mmCIF file of C-alpha atoms and ligand atoms in Angstrom:
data_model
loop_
_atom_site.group_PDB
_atom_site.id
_atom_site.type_symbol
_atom_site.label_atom_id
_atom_site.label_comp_id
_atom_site.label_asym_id
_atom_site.label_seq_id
_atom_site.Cartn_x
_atom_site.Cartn_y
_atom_site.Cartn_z
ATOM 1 C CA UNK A 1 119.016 45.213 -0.775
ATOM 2 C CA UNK A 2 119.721 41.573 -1.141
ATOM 3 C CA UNK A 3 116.527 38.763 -1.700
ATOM 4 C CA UNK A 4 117.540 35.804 -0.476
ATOM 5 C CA UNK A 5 115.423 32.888 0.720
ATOM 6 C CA UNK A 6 115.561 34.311 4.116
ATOM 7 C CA UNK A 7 113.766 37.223 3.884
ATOM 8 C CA UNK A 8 110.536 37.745 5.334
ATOM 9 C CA UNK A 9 107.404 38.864 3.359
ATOM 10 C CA UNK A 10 105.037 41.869 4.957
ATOM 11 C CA UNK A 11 103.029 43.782 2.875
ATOM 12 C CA UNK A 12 99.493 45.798 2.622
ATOM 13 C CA UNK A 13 96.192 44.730 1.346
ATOM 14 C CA UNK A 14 93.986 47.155 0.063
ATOM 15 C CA UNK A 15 92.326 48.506 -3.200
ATOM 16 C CA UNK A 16 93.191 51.095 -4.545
ATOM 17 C CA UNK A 17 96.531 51.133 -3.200
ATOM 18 C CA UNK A 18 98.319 53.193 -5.721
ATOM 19 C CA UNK A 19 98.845 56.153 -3.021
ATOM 20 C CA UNK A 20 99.233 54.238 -0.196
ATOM 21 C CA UNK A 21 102.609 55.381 2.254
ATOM 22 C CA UNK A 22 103.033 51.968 3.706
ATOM 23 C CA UNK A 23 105.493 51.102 1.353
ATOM 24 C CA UNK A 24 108.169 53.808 1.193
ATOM 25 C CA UNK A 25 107.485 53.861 5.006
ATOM 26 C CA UNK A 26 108.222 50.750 5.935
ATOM 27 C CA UNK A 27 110.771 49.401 3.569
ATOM 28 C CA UNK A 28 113.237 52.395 4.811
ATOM 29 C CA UNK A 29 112.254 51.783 8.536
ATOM 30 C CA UNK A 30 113.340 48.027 7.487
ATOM 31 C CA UNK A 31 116.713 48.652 5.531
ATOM 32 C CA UNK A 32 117.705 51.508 8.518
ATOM 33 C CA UNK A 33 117.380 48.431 11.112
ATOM 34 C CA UNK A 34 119.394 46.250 8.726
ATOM 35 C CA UNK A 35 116.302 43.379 8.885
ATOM 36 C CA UNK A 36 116.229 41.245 6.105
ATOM 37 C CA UNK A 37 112.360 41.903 5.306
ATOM 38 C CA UNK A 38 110.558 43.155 2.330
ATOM 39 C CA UNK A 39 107.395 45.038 1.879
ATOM 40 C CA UNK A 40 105.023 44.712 -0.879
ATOM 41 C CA UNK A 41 101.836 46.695 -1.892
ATOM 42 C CA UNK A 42 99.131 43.691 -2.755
ATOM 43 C CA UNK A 43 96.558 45.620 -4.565
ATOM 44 C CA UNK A 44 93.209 43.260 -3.775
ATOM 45 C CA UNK A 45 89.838 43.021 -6.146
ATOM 46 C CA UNK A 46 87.009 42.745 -3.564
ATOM 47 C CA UNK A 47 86.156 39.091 -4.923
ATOM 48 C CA UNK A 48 89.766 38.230 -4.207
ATOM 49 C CA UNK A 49 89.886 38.938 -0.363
ATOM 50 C CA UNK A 50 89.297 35.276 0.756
ATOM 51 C CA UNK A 51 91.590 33.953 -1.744
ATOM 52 C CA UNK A 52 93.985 36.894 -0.562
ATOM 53 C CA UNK A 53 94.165 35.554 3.147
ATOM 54 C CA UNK A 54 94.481 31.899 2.135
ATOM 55 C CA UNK A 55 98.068 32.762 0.176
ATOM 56 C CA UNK A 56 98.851 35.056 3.233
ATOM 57 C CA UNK A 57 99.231 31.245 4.797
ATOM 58 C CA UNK A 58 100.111 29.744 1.713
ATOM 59 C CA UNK A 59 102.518 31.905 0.930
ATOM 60 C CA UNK A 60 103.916 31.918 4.210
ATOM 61 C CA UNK A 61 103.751 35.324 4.592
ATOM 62 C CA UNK A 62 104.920 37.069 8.102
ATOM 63 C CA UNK A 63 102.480 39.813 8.144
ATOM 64 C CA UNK A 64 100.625 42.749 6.435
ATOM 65 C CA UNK A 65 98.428 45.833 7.248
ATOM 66 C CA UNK A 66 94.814 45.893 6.093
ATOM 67 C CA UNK A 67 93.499 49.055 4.742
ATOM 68 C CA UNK A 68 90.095 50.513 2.675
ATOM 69 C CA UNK A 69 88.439 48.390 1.854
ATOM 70 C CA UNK A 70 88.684 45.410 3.757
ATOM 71 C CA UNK A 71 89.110 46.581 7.141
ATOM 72 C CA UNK A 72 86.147 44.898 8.682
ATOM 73 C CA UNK A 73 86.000 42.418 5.951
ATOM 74 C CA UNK A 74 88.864 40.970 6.546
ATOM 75 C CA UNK A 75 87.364 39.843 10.440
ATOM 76 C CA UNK A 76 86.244 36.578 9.836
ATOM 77 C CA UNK A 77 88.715 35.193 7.562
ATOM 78 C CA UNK A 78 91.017 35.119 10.666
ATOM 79 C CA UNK A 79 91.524 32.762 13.151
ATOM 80 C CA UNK A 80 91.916 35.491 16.549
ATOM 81 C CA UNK A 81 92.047 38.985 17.363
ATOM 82 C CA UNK A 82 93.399 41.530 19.436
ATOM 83 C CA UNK A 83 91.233 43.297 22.474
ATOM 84 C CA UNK A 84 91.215 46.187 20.208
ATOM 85 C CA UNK A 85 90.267 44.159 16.742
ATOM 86 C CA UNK A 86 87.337 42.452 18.786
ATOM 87 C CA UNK A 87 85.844 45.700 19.997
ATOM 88 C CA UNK A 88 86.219 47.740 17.008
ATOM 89 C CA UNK A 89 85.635 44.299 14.659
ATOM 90 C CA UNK A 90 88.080 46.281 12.278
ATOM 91 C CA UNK A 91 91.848 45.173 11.608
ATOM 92 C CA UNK A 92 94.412 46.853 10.293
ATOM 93 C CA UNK A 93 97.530 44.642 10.754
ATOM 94 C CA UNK A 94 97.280 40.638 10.305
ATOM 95 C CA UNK A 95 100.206 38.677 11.571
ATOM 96 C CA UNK A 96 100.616 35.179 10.380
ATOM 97 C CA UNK A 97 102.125 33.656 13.628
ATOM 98 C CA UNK A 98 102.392 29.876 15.382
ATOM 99 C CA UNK A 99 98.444 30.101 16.015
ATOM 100 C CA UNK A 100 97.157 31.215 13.192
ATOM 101 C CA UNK A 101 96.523 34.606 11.840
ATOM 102 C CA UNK A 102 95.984 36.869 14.413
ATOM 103 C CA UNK A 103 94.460 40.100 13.402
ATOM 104 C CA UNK A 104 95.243 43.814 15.166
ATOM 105 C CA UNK A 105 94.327 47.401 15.837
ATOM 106 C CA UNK A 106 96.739 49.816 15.282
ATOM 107 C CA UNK A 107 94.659 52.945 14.367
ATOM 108 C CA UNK A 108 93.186 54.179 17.728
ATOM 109 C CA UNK A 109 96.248 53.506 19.647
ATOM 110 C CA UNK A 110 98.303 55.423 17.238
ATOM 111 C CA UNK A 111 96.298 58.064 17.474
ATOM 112 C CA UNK A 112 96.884 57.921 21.523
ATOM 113 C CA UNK A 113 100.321 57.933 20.316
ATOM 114 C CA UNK A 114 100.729 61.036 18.931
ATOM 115 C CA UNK A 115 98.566 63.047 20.716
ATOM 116 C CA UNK A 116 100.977 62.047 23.726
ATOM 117 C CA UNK A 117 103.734 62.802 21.367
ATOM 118 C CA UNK A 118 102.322 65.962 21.569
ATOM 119 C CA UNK A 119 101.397 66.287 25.748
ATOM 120 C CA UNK A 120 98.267 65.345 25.359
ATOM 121 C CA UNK A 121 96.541 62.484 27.460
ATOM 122 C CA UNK A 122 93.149 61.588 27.464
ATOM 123 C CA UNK A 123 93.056 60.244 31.170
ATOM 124 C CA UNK A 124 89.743 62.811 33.025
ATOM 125 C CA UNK A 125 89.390 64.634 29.299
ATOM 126 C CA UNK A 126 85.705 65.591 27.893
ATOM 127 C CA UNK A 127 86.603 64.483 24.154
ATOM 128 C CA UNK A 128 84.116 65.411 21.049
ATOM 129 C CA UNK A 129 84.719 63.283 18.221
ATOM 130 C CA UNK A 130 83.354 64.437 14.379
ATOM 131 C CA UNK A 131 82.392 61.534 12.433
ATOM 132 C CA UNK A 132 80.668 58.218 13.690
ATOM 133 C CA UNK A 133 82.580 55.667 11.357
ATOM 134 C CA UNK A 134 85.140 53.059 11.598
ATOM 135 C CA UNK A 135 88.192 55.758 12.368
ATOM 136 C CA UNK A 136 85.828 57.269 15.086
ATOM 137 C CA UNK A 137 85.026 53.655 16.322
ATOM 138 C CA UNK A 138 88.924 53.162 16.883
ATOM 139 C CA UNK A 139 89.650 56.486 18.323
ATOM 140 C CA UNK A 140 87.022 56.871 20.532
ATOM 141 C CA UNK A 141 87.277 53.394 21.530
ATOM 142 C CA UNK A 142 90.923 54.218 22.654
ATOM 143 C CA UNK A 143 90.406 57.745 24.360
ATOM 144 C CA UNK A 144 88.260 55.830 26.614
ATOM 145 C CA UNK A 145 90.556 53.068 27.238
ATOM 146 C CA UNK A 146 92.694 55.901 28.186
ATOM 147 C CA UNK A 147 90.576 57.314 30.730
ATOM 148 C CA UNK A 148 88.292 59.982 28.501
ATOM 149 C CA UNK A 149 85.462 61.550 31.261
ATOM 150 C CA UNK A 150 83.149 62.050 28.335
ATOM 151 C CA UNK A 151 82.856 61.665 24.595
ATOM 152 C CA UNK A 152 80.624 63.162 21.979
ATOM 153 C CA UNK A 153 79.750 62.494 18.712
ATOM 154 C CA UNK A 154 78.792 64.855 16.236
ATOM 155 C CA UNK A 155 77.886 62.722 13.135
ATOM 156 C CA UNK A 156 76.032 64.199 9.742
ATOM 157 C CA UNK A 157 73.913 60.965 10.222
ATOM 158 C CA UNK A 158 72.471 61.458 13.547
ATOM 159 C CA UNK A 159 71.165 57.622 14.202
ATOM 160 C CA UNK A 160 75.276 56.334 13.026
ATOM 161 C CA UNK A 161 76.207 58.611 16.580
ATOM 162 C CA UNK A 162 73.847 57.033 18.917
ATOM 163 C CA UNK A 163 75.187 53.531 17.947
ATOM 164 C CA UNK A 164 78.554 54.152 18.513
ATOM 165 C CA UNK A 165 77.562 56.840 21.496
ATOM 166 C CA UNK A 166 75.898 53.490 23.059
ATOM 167 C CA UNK A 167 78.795 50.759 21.816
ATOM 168 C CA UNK A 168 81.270 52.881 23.061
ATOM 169 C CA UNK A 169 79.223 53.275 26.551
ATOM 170 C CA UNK A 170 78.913 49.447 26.694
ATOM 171 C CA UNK A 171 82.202 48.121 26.151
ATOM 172 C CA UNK A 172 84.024 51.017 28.547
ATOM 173 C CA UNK A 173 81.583 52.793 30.542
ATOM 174 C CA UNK A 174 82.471 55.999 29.535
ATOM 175 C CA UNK A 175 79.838 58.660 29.465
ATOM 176 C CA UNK A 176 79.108 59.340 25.704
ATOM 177 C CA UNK A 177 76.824 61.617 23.922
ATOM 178 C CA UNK A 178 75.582 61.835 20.318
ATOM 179 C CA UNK A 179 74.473 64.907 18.259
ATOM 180 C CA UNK A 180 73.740 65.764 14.359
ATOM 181 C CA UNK A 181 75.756 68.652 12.854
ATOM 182 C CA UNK A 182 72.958 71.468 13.139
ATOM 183 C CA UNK A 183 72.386 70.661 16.617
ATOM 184 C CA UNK A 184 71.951 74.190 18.617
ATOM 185 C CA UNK A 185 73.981 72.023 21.367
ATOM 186 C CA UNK A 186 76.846 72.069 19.383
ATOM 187 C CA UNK A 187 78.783 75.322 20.426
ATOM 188 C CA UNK A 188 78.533 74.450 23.856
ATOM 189 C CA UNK A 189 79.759 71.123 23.623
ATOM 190 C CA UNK A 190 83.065 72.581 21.927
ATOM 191 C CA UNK A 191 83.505 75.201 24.519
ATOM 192 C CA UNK A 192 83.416 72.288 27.505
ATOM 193 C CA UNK A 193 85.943 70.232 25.720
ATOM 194 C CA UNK A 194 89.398 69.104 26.153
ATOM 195 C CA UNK A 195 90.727 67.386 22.752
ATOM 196 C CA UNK A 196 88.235 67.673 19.440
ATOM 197 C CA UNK A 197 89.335 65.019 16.574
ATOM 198 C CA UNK A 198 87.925 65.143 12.748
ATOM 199 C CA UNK A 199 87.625 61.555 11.739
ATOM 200 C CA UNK A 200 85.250 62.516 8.414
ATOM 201 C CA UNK A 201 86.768 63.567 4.914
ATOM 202 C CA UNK A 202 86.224 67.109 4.874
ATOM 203 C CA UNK A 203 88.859 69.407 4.135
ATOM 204 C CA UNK A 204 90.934 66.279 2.394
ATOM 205 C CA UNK A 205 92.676 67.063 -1.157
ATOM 206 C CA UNK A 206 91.489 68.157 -3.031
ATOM 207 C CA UNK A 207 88.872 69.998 -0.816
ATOM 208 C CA UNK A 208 91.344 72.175 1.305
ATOM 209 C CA UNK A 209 89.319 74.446 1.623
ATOM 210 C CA UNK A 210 86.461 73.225 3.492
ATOM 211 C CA UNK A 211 86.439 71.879 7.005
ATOM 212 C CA UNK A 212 83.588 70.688 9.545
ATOM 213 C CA UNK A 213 80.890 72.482 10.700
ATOM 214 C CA UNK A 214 82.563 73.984 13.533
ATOM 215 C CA UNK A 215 83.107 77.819 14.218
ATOM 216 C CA UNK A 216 86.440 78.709 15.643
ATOM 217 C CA UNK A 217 84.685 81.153 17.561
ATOM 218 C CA UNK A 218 83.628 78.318 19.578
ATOM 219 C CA UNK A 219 87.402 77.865 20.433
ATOM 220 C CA UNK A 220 89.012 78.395 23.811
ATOM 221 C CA UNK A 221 92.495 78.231 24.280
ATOM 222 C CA UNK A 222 93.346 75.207 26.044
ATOM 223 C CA UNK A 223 91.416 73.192 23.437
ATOM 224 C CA UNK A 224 93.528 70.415 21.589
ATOM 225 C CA UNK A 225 92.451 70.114 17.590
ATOM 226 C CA UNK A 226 93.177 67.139 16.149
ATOM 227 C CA UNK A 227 92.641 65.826 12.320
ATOM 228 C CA UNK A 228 93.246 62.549 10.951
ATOM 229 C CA UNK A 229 93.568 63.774 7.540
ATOM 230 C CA UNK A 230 97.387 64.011 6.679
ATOM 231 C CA UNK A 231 97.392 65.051 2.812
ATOM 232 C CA UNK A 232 97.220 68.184 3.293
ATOM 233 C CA UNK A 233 99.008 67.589 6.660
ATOM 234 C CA UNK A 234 97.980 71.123 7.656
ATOM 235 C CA UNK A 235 93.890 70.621 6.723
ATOM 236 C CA UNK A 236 91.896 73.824 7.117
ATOM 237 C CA UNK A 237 90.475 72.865 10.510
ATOM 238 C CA UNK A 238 93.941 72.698 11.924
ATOM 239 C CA UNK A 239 95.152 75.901 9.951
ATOM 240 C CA UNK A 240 92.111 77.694 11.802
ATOM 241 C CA UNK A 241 93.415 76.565 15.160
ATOM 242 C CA UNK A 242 96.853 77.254 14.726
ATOM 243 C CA UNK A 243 95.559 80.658 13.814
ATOM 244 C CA UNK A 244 94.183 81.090 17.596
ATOM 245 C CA UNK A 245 97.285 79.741 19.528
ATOM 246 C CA UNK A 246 95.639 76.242 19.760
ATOM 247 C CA UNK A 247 97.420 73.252 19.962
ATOM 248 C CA UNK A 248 97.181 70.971 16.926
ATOM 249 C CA UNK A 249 98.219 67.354 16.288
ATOM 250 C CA UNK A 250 98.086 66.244 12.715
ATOM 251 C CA UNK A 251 97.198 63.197 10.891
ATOM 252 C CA UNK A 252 100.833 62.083 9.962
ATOM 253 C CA UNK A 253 101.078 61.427 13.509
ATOM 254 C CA UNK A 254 98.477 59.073 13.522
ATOM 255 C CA UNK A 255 99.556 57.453 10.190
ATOM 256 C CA UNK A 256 103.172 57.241 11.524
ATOM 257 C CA UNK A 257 102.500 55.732 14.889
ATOM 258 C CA UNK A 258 100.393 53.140 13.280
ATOM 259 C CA UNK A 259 102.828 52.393 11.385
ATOM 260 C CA UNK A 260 105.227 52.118 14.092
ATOM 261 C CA UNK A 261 103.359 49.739 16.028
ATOM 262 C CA UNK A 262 102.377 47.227 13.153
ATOM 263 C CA UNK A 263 106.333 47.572 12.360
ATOM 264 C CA UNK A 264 106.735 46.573 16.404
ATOM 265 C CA UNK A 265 103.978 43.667 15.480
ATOM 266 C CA UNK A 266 105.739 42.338 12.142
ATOM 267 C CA UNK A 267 109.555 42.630 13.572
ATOM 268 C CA UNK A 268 109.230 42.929 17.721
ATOM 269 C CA UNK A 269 111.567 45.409 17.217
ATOM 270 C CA UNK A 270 111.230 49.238 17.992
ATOM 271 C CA UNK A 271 110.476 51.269 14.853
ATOM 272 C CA UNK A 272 112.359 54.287 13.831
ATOM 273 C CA UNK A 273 109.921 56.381 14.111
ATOM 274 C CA UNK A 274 111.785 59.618 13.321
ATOM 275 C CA UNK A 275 112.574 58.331 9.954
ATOM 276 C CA UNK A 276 109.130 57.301 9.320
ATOM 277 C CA UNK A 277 107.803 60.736 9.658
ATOM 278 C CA UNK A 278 110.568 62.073 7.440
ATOM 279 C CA UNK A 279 109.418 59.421 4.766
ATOM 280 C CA UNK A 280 105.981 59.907 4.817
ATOM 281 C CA UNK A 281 106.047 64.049 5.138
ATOM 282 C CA UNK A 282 108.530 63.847 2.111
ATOM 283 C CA UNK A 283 106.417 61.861 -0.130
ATOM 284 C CA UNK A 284 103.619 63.579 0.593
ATOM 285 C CA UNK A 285 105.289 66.662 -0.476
ATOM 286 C CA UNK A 286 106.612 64.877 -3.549
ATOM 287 C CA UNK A 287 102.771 64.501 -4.209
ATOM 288 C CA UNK A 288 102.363 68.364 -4.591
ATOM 289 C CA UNK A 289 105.239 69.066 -6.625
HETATM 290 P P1 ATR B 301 86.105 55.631 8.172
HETATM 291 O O1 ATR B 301 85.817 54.171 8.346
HETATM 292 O O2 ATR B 301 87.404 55.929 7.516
HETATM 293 O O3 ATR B 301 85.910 56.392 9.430
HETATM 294 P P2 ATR B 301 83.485 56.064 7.128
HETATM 295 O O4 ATR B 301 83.017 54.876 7.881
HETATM 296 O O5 ATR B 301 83.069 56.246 5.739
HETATM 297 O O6 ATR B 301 85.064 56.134 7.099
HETATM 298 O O7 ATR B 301 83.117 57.342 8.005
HETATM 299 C C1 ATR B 301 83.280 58.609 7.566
HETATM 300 C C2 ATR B 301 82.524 59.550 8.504
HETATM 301 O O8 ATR B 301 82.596 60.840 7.947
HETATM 302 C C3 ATR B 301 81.052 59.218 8.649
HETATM 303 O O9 ATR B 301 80.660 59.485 9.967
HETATM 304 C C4 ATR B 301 80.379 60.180 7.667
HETATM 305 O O10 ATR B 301 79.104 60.632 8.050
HETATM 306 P P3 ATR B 301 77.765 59.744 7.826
HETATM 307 O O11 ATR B 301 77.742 58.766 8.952
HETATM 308 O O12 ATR B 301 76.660 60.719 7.882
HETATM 309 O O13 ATR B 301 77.922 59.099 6.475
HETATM 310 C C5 ATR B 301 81.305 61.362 7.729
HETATM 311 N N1 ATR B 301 81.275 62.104 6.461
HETATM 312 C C6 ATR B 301 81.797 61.732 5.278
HETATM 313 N N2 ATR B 301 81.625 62.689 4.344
HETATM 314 C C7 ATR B 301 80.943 63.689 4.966
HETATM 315 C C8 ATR B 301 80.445 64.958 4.541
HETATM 316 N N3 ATR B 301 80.624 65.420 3.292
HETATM 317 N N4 ATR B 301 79.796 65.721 5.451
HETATM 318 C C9 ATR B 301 79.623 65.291 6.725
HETATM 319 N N5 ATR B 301 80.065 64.093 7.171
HETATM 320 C C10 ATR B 301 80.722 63.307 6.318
#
């Protein structure tokens, strides 16, 4: 590829960023449209994130995505946000337009994405949600955008639940619940619901084998199990439902299709998303070898 003083500047802000799958994703998505745009890993010390956003205007930079640990951080640096920013007060793309920088939500919506890559809408589902933290903020904020009849969280820390069973409640008027993880309620819940998502850490690399406190004998077969983890892409929890004829959607789904719709953001062009996938599954394989 060819730098010339045309080409535009997105990148990611983050720290650590050393295994991050923006880059590789993006910067083929970018050279397979033929768009003269660049993407660049910008590794952030948490001192540094002010200073950070001031060169993304000094620098004139067109956009970039905003991961771990300055998701929420990053909110009041900014001069507007999305619907989806303001009600999750988390950002994940920043785009550095006529009015400022203008800050976005990419996660939950992705994760609508691929579930209806998969069939799967949320519109009249009961949804139960594991984990009560920023990713379970976005997703369940989405599923009931998209219509959810009920949500519940099941959250190690009982108290983080009931705050985001109530914010969730307030801003959409969706039914919500909220339960710890030794709850007797639990097995019920599982066996009334639609789509069940794992938004905590368990059953990430290198703990494959663990998963959630959830029996699969509390399966049924038209329940949809979802994880957001994506390294390994096939996380225990999934493997388990797979087992049982469930259907499973993955967490390089998610990753891809927020990807795909920051790309839309930074370019306003359509992203190849097939490509994406094959980038990111690839590299995480490379990761294994
Ligand atoms: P993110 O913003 O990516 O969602 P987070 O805010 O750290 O990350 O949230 C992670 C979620 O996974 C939390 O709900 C956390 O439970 P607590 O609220 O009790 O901290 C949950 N989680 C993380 N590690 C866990 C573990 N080992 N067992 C059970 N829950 C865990």
């Amino acid at each position: 590829m060819q730098v010339n003083t045309d080409t535009r500047i997105l990148g990611i802000i983050g720290y650590p960023l050393e295994h991050s799958l923006s880059p590789a994703m993006h910067n083929q998505a970018l050279k397979s449209l033929g768009l003269n745009y660049i993407y660049v890993p910008f590794q952030v010390e948490r001192g540094f994130l002010p200073g950070a956003v001031q060169g993304l205007r000094a620098l004139g930079i067109t956009g970039v995505n905003v991961t771990l640990p300055f998701k929420e951080a990053i909110v009041e640096y900014l001069d507007g946000l999305s619907e989806e920013a303001r009600a999750c007060r988390a950002v994940n793309v920043v785009i550095n337009g006529p009015g400022g920088l203008l800050g976005y939500n990419t996660d939950g919506p992705g994760f609508i994405a691929a579930l209806k890559e998969a069939g799967v809408r949320p519109a009249d589902r009961k949804a139960v949600v594991l984990g009560a933290g920023g990713a379970a903020r976005a997703i369940a904020y989405q599923l009931a955008r998209g219509g959810a009849r009920e949500i519940t969280f099941i959250n190690r820390t009982v108290d983080k639940a009931r705050d985001l069973a109530s914010f969730i409640y307030i801003e959409t008027g969706v039914k919500t619940r909220a339960t710890g993880w030794g709850d007797a309620g639990i097995s019920e819940v599982i066996r009334r619901a639609d789509i069940l998502v794992n938004t905590t850490p368990i059953g990430m690399y290198p703990h494959t084998q663990e998963m959630p406190p959830v029996r699969p004998e509390w399966f049924h077969p038209d329940l949809v199990v979802s994880d957001i983890i994506y390294n390994p892409v096939k996380t225990r929890l999934l493997a388990e439902a797979s087992q049982m004829g469930l259907k499973t959607v993955d967490g390089v789904g998610m990753f891809v299709y927020q990807g795909a719709l920051s790309f839309k953001l930074f370019t306003g062009k359509t992203a190849p998303v097939k490509l994406m996938r094959e980038v990111v599954t690839n590299q995480l394989q490379e990761k294994h070898r």
